[in-house]
Coordinates of C-alpha atoms in Angstrom, one line a residue:
X489 CA 5.7 -4.5 -29.9
X490 CA 2.9 -4.4 -32.1
X491 CA 2.4 -7.9 -32.7
X492 CA 3.1 -8.3 -29.0
X493 CA 0.0 -5.8 -28.7
X494 CA -2.4 -7.7 -30.8
X495 CA -1.4 -10.6 -29.8
X496 CA -1.9 -9.8 -25.9
X497 CA 1.4 -11.7 -24.8
X498 CA 4.5 -10.3 -23.9
X499 CA 7.0 -12.4 -25.3
X500 CA 9.7 -11.6 -22.6
X501 CA 8.2 -12.2 -20.1
X502 CA 6.9 -15.7 -21.7
X503 CA 10.1 -16.9 -22.2
X504 CA 11.8 -15.3 -18.7
X505 CA 9.2 -17.2 -17.1
X506 CA 9.6 -20.3 -19.2
X507 CA 13.3 -20.7 -18.7
X508 CA 12.8 -20.5 -15.1
X509 CA 10.3 -23.0 -14.9
X510 CA 12.5 -25.1 -16.8
X511 CA 15.5 -24.4 -14.3
X512 CA 13.3 -25.1 -11.8
X513 CA 12.5 -28.4 -13.0
X514 CA 16.2 -29.2 -13.4
X515 CA 16.6 -28.3 -9.8
X516 CA 14.4 -30.6 -8.5
X517 CA 16.3 -33.9 -10.1
X518 CA 19.7 -34.0 -8.2
X519 CA 19.9 -31.4 -5.5
X520 CA 23.4 -32.9 -4.4
X521 CA 24.7 -33.0 -7.9
X522 CA 23.6 -29.7 -8.9
X523 CA 25.2 -26.9 -6.5
X524 CA 27.9 -25.9 -9.1
X525 CA 25.3 -26.3 -12.2
X526 CA 22.9 -24.1 -10.1
X527 CA 25.7 -21.2 -9.4
X528 CA 26.5 -21.4 -12.7
X529 CA 22.5 -21.0 -13.9
X530 CA 21.8 -18.5 -11.3
X531 CA 25.0 -16.5 -12.8
X532 CA 23.5 -16.6 -15.9
X533 CA 19.7 -15.6 -15.0
X534 CA 20.4 -13.0 -12.5
X535 CA 22.1 -11.4 -15.6
X536 CA 19.5 -12.0 -17.9
X537 CA 16.8 -10.9 -14.9
X538 CA 18.7 -7.9 -14.3
X539 CA 18.7 -6.7 -18.1
X540 CA 15.0 -7.4 -17.7
X541 CA 14.2 -5.5 -14.8
X542 CA 15.9 -2.4 -16.6
X543 CA 13.7 -2.8 -19.7
X544 CA 10.8 -3.7 -17.6
X545 CA 11.3 -0.7 -15.6
X546 CA 11.3 1.7 -19.0
X547 CA 8.4 -0.5 -20.5
X548 CA 6.5 0.3 -17.6
X549 CA 7.8 4.2 -17.0
X550 CA 6.6 4.6 -20.9
X551 CA 3.1 2.6 -20.7
X552 CA 2.0 4.4 -17.2
X553 CA 4.4 7.3 -16.4
X554 CA 5.3 5.4 -13.1
X555 CA 9.1 6.8 -12.3
X556 CA 10.6 3.9 -9.9
X557 CA 14.0 3.6 -9.5
X558 CA 13.5 0.3 -7.7
X559 CA 13.9 -1.7 -10.7
X560 CA 16.9 0.1 -12.1
X561 CA 18.9 -0.6 -8.7
X562 CA 17.8 -4.0 -8.5
X563 CA 18.4 -4.7 -12.4
X564 CA 22.1 -3.6 -11.8
X565 CA 22.7 -5.7 -9.1
X566 CA 21.4 -9.1 -10.1
X567 CA 23.9 -8.3 -13.2
X568 CA 27.2 -7.2 -11.2
X569 CA 26.4 -10.8 -9.3
X570 CA 25.7 -12.8 -12.2
X571 CA 29.1 -11.8 -13.6
X572 CA 30.8 -12.1 -10.5
X573 CA 29.6 -15.9 -9.9
X574 CA 30.6 -16.6 -13.4
X575 CA 34.1 -16.0 -13.2
X576 CA 34.2 -17.3 -9.3
X577 CA 32.1 -20.6 -9.3
X578 CA 33.7 -21.9 -5.8
X579 CA 32.9 -18.7 -4.1
X580 CA 29.8 -18.8 -5.5
X581 CA 29.0 -22.2 -3.8
X582 CA 30.2 -21.0 -0.6
X583 CA 28.0 -18.2 -0.6
X584 CA 25.1 -19.4 -2.8
X585 CA 22.7 -19.8 0.6
X586 CA 23.4 -16.2 1.4
X587 CA 22.8 -14.6 -1.7
X588 CA 19.8 -16.3 -2.6
X589 CA 18.7 -15.3 0.7
X590 CA 19.3 -11.6 0.6
X591 CA 18.3 -12.2 -3.2
X592 CA 14.7 -13.7 -2.5
X593 CA 14.4 -10.8 0.3
X594 CA 14.9 -7.8 -1.9
X595 CA 13.3 -8.8 -5.1
X596 CA 10.2 -9.8 -3.0
X597 CA 9.9 -6.2 -1.2
X598 CA 10.5 -4.4 -4.4
X599 CA 7.9 -6.6 -5.6
X600 CA 5.4 -5.5 -2.8
X601 CA 6.3 -2.0 -3.4
X602 CA 5.1 -2.4 -7.2
X603 CA 1.6 -4.1 -5.9
X604 CA 0.2 -0.9 -7.3
X605 CA 1.0 -1.5 -10.9
X606 CA 0.3 -5.6 -10.7
X607 CA -3.5 -4.4 -9.0
X608 CA -4.0 -1.9 -12.7
X609 CA -3.4 -4.9 -14.5
X610 CA -6.2 -7.6 -12.3
X611 CA -7.0 -8.3 -9.1
X612 CA -6.3 -12.1 -9.6
X613 CA -2.4 -11.0 -10.4
X614 CA -2.1 -8.5 -8.1
X615 CA -3.5 -11.4 -5.3
X616 CA -0.7 -13.8 -7.0
X617 CA 2.3 -11.4 -6.9
X618 CA 1.5 -10.7 -3.3
X619 CA 1.8 -14.0 -2.1
X620 CA 4.8 -14.9 -4.5
X621 CA 6.7 -12.1 -3.0
X622 CA 5.6 -12.6 1.1
X623 CA 6.5 -16.3 -0.2
X624 CA 9.6 -15.1 -1.2
X625 CA 10.3 -13.3 1.9
X626 CA 10.2 -16.2 4.1
X627 CA 11.7 -18.2 2.3
X628 CA 14.8 -15.6 2.1
X629 CA 14.3 -15.3 5.9
X630 CA 14.8 -18.9 6.4
X631 CA 17.9 -19.3 4.1
X632 CA 19.9 -15.9 6.0
X633 CA 19.5 -17.7 9.5
X634 CA 20.0 -21.6 8.3
X635 CA 22.8 -21.4 5.8
X636 CA 23.8 -25.2 6.6
X637 CA 20.5 -26.6 6.6
X638 CA 19.5 -24.1 3.6
X639 CA 22.9 -25.4 1.4
X640 CA 20.9 -29.3 1.9
X641 CA 18.2 -28.2 0.7
X642 CA 19.1 -25.5 -1.9
X643 CA 18.4 -27.0 -4.9
X644 CA 14.9 -27.6 -3.8
X645 CA 14.5 -23.9 -2.4
X646 CA 16.1 -22.4 -5.7
X647 CA 13.6 -24.5 -7.8
X648 CA 10.7 -23.7 -5.7
X649 CA 11.6 -19.7 -6.1
X650 CA 12.5 -20.5 -10.0
X651 CA 9.3 -22.2 -10.1
X652 CA 7.2 -19.2 -8.5
X653 CA 9.1 -16.8 -10.2
X654 CA 8.9 -18.3 -13.9
X655 CA 4.8 -18.6 -13.2
X656 CA 5.0 -14.9 -11.9
X657 CA 6.3 -14.2 -15.2
X658 CA 4.1 -16.2 -17.4
X659 CA 0.9 -15.4 -16.1
X660 CA 2.0 -11.5 -16.5
X661 CA 2.6 -12.4 -20.5
X662 CA -0.7 -13.4 -21.5
X663 CA -2.1 -9.9 -19.2

């Protein structure tokens, strides 16, 4: 931890951001052939993201004294969904548009509620986070109300979300 403070880099956020960006690039390559792979990657990343949310919440509490239970709830939900999809890939493919819609919306809404913390990092980070969260809500609503067309464009939408989420974590790592 001392090395992270000395260098000003949050290595956990940086690694998670890079993994999300790489996942986004993979999902852009072959949209039709990637649904099973997306379910598997989604499951693994949901577990990792859930763990990260719980640790990040605890770290925020240590640094700022800010007590928010939203990241814990979201982290546990992410972990449960990830484990379920790892063992039920076909269900994951059928439910993917709906799960992503709900995940985008919930994650973005929780992100909007935590904007006061983003503002303490910096004004640029605040606006970037706000824009990413609003875009996440818009994409979530589109997925929720158009599941058939969403399934056809899911690789692109997932890639777009993962790209934005990854960039957000990379920017946060260098705050």
